[in-house]
Amino acid sequence: MEHITVAGHPEPVPASPVAAELLRERLEETRQKRGAEAADQLEARVGERIVLLLQSGKPSIDLGNMRAIVNYADVTPEEDEPTTGLGGAIRGLKEKLAQRGGPASG
């Protein structure tokens, strides 16, 4: 187990090595593509989700949890705008899959 620090939690959080690496990669990728502010926002949203899991009794974060958290939290501003019709239905399905750790690509 590795220990990662997350926004909103005062102590390091136990995480599997692959989960910690996924978080580092996604934050760096976001920093490279969208800038430091977007990476900081992503890190804050990921921290909020991890804190919720810990509060619900999860002892550590594994790859499946981290993948679901990062995919759900990494919503670009243009994706965050409300959609209707078929686009909204597809987005809703992608969000449900991401929450459950399934593939959210499309």
JSON list of C-alpha atoms in Angstrom, two decimals:
[
{"chain": "A", "resi": 1, "resn": "MET", "atom": "CA", "xyz": [0.00, 0.00, 0.00]},
{"chain": "A", "resi": 2, "resn": "GLU", "atom": "CA", "xyz": [1.03, 3.54, -0.75]},
{"chain": "A", "resi": 3, "resn": "HIS", "atom": "CA", "xyz": [-0.23, 6.58, 1.08]},
{"chain": "A", "resi": 4, "resn": "ILE", "atom": "CA", "xyz": [-1.50, 9.54, -0.93]},
{"chain": "A", "resi": 5, "resn": "THR", "atom": "CA", "xyz": [-2.48, 12.98, 0.24]},
{"chain": "A", "resi": 6, "resn": "VAL", "atom": "CA", "xyz": [-5.79, 14.38, -0.92]},
{"chain": "A", "resi": 7, "resn": "ALA", "atom": "CA", "xyz": [-7.51, 17.71, -0.53]},
{"chain": "A", "resi": 8, "resn": "GLY", "atom": "CA", "xyz": [-10.02, 17.68, 2.29]},
{"chain": "A", "resi": 9, "resn": "HIS", "atom": "CA", "xyz": [-8.41, 14.88, 4.33]},
{"chain": "A", "resi": 10, "resn": "PRO", "atom": "CA", "xyz": [-5.84, 15.75, 7.00]},
{"chain": "A", "resi": 11, "resn": "GLU", "atom": "CA", "xyz": [-4.01, 12.41, 6.91]},
{"chain": "A", "resi": 12, "resn": "PRO", "atom": "CA", "xyz": [-2.49, 10.36, 4.08]},
{"chain": "A", "resi": 13, "resn": "VAL", "atom": "CA", "xyz": [-4.92, 7.87, 2.55]},
{"chain": "A", "resi": 14, "resn": "PRO", "atom": "CA", "xyz": [-3.94, 4.23, 1.91]},
{"chain": "A", "resi": 15, "resn": "ALA", "atom": "CA", "xyz": [-4.17, 3.39, -1.79]},
{"chain": "A", "resi": 16, "resn": "SER", "atom": "CA", "xyz": [-2.94, 0.59, -3.98]},
{"chain": "A", "resi": 17, "resn": "PRO", "atom": "CA", "xyz": [0.20, 1.46, -5.96]},
{"chain": "A", "resi": 18, "resn": "VAL", "atom": "CA", "xyz": [-1.67, 1.31, -9.28]},
{"chain": "A", "resi": 19, "resn": "ALA", "atom": "CA", "xyz": [-4.44, 3.56, -7.93]},
{"chain": "A", "resi": 20, "resn": "ALA", "atom": "CA", "xyz": [-1.88, 6.10, -6.73]},
{"chain": "A", "resi": 21, "resn": "GLU", "atom": "CA", "xyz": [-0.13, 5.99, -10.10]},
{"chain": "A", "resi": 22, "resn": "LEU", "atom": "CA", "xyz": [-3.42, 6.49, -11.96]},
{"chain": "A", "resi": 23, "resn": "LEU", "atom": "CA", "xyz": [-4.12, 9.60, -9.90]},
{"chain": "A", "resi": 24, "resn": "ARG", "atom": "CA", "xyz": [-0.63, 11.00, -10.51]},
{"chain": "A", "resi": 25, "resn": "GLU", "atom": "CA", "xyz": [-0.90, 10.33, -14.26]},
{"chain": "A", "resi": 26, "resn": "ARG", "atom": "CA", "xyz": [-4.37, 11.89, -14.57]},
{"chain": "A", "resi": 27, "resn": "LEU", "atom": "CA", "xyz": [-3.34, 15.00, -12.63]},
{"chain": "A", "resi": 28, "resn": "GLU", "atom": "CA", "xyz": [-0.21, 15.43, -14.76]},
{"chain": "A", "resi": 29, "resn": "GLU", "atom": "CA", "xyz": [-2.17, 14.84, -17.97]},
{"chain": "A", "resi": 30, "resn": "THR", "atom": "CA", "xyz": [-4.72, 17.45, -16.92]},
{"chain": "A", "resi": 31, "resn": "ARG", "atom": "CA", "xyz": [-1.94, 19.88, -15.98]},
{"chain": "A", "resi": 32, "resn": "GLN", "atom": "CA", "xyz": [-0.31, 19.42, -19.41]},
{"chain": "A", "resi": 33, "resn": "LYS", "atom": "CA", "xyz": [-3.53, 19.69, -21.44]},
{"chain": "A", "resi": 34, "resn": "ARG", "atom": "CA", "xyz": [-5.62, 22.19, -19.49]},
{"chain": "A", "resi": 35, "resn": "GLY", "atom": "CA", "xyz": [-3.28, 23.92, -17.06]},
{"chain": "A", "resi": 36, "resn": "ALA", "atom": "CA", "xyz": [-2.50, 24.02, -13.37]},
{"chain": "A", "resi": 37, "resn": "GLU", "atom": "CA", "xyz": [-5.85, 25.48, -12.34]},
{"chain": "A", "resi": 38, "resn": "ALA", "atom": "CA", "xyz": [-7.76, 22.60, -13.98]},
{"chain": "A", "resi": 39, "resn": "ALA", "atom": "CA", "xyz": [-5.43, 20.08, -12.32]},
{"chain": "A", "resi": 40, "resn": "ASP", "atom": "CA", "xyz": [-6.00, 21.74, -8.94]},
{"chain": "A", "resi": 41, "resn": "GLN", "atom": "CA", "xyz": [-9.77, 21.61, -9.46]},
{"chain": "A", "resi": 42, "resn": "LEU", "atom": "CA", "xyz": [-9.57, 17.94, -10.42]},
{"chain": "A", "resi": 43, "resn": "GLU", "atom": "CA", "xyz": [-7.47, 17.18, -7.36]},
{"chain": "A", "resi": 44, "resn": "ALA", "atom": "CA", "xyz": [-10.01, 18.92, -5.11]},
{"chain": "A", "resi": 45, "resn": "ARG", "atom": "CA", "xyz": [-12.93, 16.96, -6.64]},
{"chain": "A", "resi": 46, "resn": "VAL", "atom": "CA", "xyz": [-11.01, 13.68, -6.34]},
{"chain": "A", "resi": 47, "resn": "GLY", "atom": "CA", "xyz": [-10.25, 14.50, -2.71]},
{"chain": "A", "resi": 48, "resn": "GLU", "atom": "CA", "xyz": [-13.93, 15.11, -1.99]},
{"chain": "A", "resi": 49, "resn": "ARG", "atom": "CA", "xyz": [-14.88, 11.74, -3.47]},
{"chain": "A", "resi": 50, "resn": "ILE", "atom": "CA", "xyz": [-12.14, 9.88, -1.62]},
{"chain": "A", "resi": 51, "resn": "VAL", "atom": "CA", "xyz": [-13.17, 11.48, 1.68]},
{"chain": "A", "resi": 52, "resn": "LEU", "atom": "CA", "xyz": [-16.75, 10.32, 1.07]},
{"chain": "A", "resi": 53, "resn": "LEU", "atom": "CA", "xyz": [-15.56, 6.75, 0.50]},
{"chain": "A", "resi": 54, "resn": "LEU", "atom": "CA", "xyz": [-13.44, 6.83, 3.64]},
{"chain": "A", "resi": 55, "resn": "GLN", "atom": "CA", "xyz": [-16.32, 8.20, 5.69]},
{"chain": "A", "resi": 56, "resn": "SER", "atom": "CA", "xyz": [-18.54, 5.38, 4.44]},
{"chain": "A", "resi": 57, "resn": "GLY", "atom": "CA", "xyz": [-16.07, 2.85, 5.85]},
{"chain": "A", "resi": 58, "resn": "LYS", "atom": "CA", "xyz": [-13.75, 2.11, 2.93]},
{"chain": "A", "resi": 59, "resn": "PRO", "atom": "CA", "xyz": [-10.32, 1.37, 4.46]},
{"chain": "A", "resi": 60, "resn": "SER", "atom": "CA", "xyz": [-8.29, 2.13, 1.33]},
{"chain": "A", "resi": 61, "resn": "ILE", "atom": "CA", "xyz": [-8.63, 3.09, -2.33]},
{"chain": "A", "resi": 62, "resn": "ASP", "atom": "CA", "xyz": [-8.08, 0.41, -4.96]},
{"chain": "A", "resi": 63, "resn": "LEU", "atom": "CA", "xyz": [-7.72, 0.77, -8.73]},
{"chain": "A", "resi": 64, "resn": "GLY", "atom": "CA", "xyz": [-11.43, 0.31, -9.45]},
{"chain": "A", "resi": 65, "resn": "ASN", "atom": "CA", "xyz": [-12.42, 2.98, -6.95]},
{"chain": "A", "resi": 66, "resn": "MET", "atom": "CA", "xyz": [-9.74, 5.38, -8.19]},
{"chain": "A", "resi": 67, "resn": "ARG", "atom": "CA", "xyz": [-10.70, 4.87, -11.82]},
{"chain": "A", "resi": 68, "resn": "ALA", "atom": "CA", "xyz": [-14.36, 5.59, -11.03]},
{"chain": "A", "resi": 69, "resn": "ILE", "atom": "CA", "xyz": [-13.45, 8.63, -8.92]},
{"chain": "A", "resi": 70, "resn": "VAL", "atom": "CA", "xyz": [-11.05, 10.13, -11.46]},
{"chain": "A", "resi": 71, "resn": "ASN", "atom": "CA", "xyz": [-13.32, 9.50, -14.44]},
{"chain": "A", "resi": 72, "resn": "TYR", "atom": "CA", "xyz": [-16.31, 11.00, -12.66]},
{"chain": "A", "resi": 73, "resn": "ALA", "atom": "CA", "xyz": [-14.41, 13.98, -11.26]},
{"chain": "A", "resi": 74, "resn": "ASP", "atom": "CA", "xyz": [-12.59, 14.79, -14.50]},
{"chain": "A", "resi": 75, "resn": "VAL", "atom": "CA", "xyz": [-15.43, 16.58, -16.27]},
{"chain": "A", "resi": 76, "resn": "THR", "atom": "CA", "xyz": [-14.36, 19.39, -18.55]},
{"chain": "A", "resi": 77, "resn": "PRO", "atom": "CA", "xyz": [-16.44, 22.59, -18.49]},
{"chain": "A", "resi": 78, "resn": "GLU", "atom": "CA", "xyz": [-17.94, 21.89, -21.92]},
{"chain": "A", "resi": 79, "resn": "GLU", "atom": "CA", "xyz": [-19.06, 18.44, -20.74]},
{"chain": "A", "resi": 80, "resn": "ASP", "atom": "CA", "xyz": [-20.58, 19.97, -17.62]},
{"chain": "A", "resi": 81, "resn": "GLU", "atom": "CA", "xyz": [-23.16, 21.95, -19.57]},
{"chain": "A", "resi": 82, "resn": "PRO", "atom": "CA", "xyz": [-26.68, 20.51, -19.57]},
{"chain": "A", "resi": 83, "resn": "THR", "atom": "CA", "xyz": [-27.66, 18.47, -22.59]},
{"chain": "A", "resi": 84, "resn": "THR", "atom": "CA", "xyz": [-31.02, 17.23, -23.74]},
{"chain": "A", "resi": 85, "resn": "GLY", "atom": "CA", "xyz": [-32.36, 14.36, -25.79]},
{"chain": "A", "resi": 86, "resn": "LEU", "atom": "CA", "xyz": [-30.03, 11.61, -26.95]},
{"chain": "A", "resi": 87, "resn": "GLY", "atom": "CA", "xyz": [-26.86, 13.46, -25.91]},
{"chain": "A", "resi": 88, "resn": "GLY", "atom": "CA", "xyz": [-28.15, 13.80, -22.35]},
{"chain": "A", "resi": 89, "resn": "ALA", "atom": "CA", "xyz": [-29.11, 10.13, -22.21]},
{"chain": "A", "resi": 90, "resn": "ILE", "atom": "CA", "xyz": [-25.68, 9.02, -23.43]},
{"chain": "A", "resi": 91, "resn": "ARG", "atom": "CA", "xyz": [-23.93, 11.32, -20.95]},
{"chain": "A", "resi": 92, "resn": "GLY", "atom": "CA", "xyz": [-26.09, 9.94, -18.14]},
{"chain": "A", "resi": 93, "resn": "LEU", "atom": "CA", "xyz": [-25.10, 6.38, -19.05]},
{"chain": "A", "resi": 94, "resn": "LYS", "atom": "CA", "xyz": [-21.41, 7.33, -19.19]},
{"chain": "A", "resi": 95, "resn": "GLU", "atom": "CA", "xyz": [-21.65, 8.92, -15.74]},
{"chain": "A", "resi": 96, "resn": "LYS", "atom": "CA", "xyz": [-23.32, 5.82, -14.29]},
{"chain": "A", "resi": 97, "resn": "LEU", "atom": "CA", "xyz": [-20.61, 3.60, -15.79]},
{"chain": "A", "resi": 98, "resn": "ALA", "atom": "CA", "xyz": [-17.86, 5.84, -14.44]},
{"chain": "A", "resi": 99, "resn": "GLN", "atom": "CA", "xyz": [-19.39, 5.74, -10.96]},
{"chain": "A", "resi": 100, "resn": "ARG", "atom": "CA", "xyz": [-19.37, 1.96, -11.09]},
{"chain": "A", "resi": 101, "resn": "GLY", "atom": "CA", "xyz": [-15.85, 1.73, -12.48]},
{"chain": "A", "resi": 102, "resn": "GLY", "atom": "CA", "xyz": [-16.86, 0.67, -15.97]},
{"chain": "A", "resi": 103, "resn": "PRO", "atom": "CA", "xyz": [-15.49, 2.02, -19.24]},
{"chain": "A", "resi": 104, "resn": "ALA", "atom": "CA", "xyz": [-16.68, 5.55, -19.86]},
{"chain": "A", "resi": 105, "resn": "SER", "atom": "CA", "xyz": [-15.19, 6.14, -23.27]},
{"chain": "A", "resi": 106, "resn": "GLY", "atom": "CA", "xyz": [-17.39, 6.70, -26.19]}
]
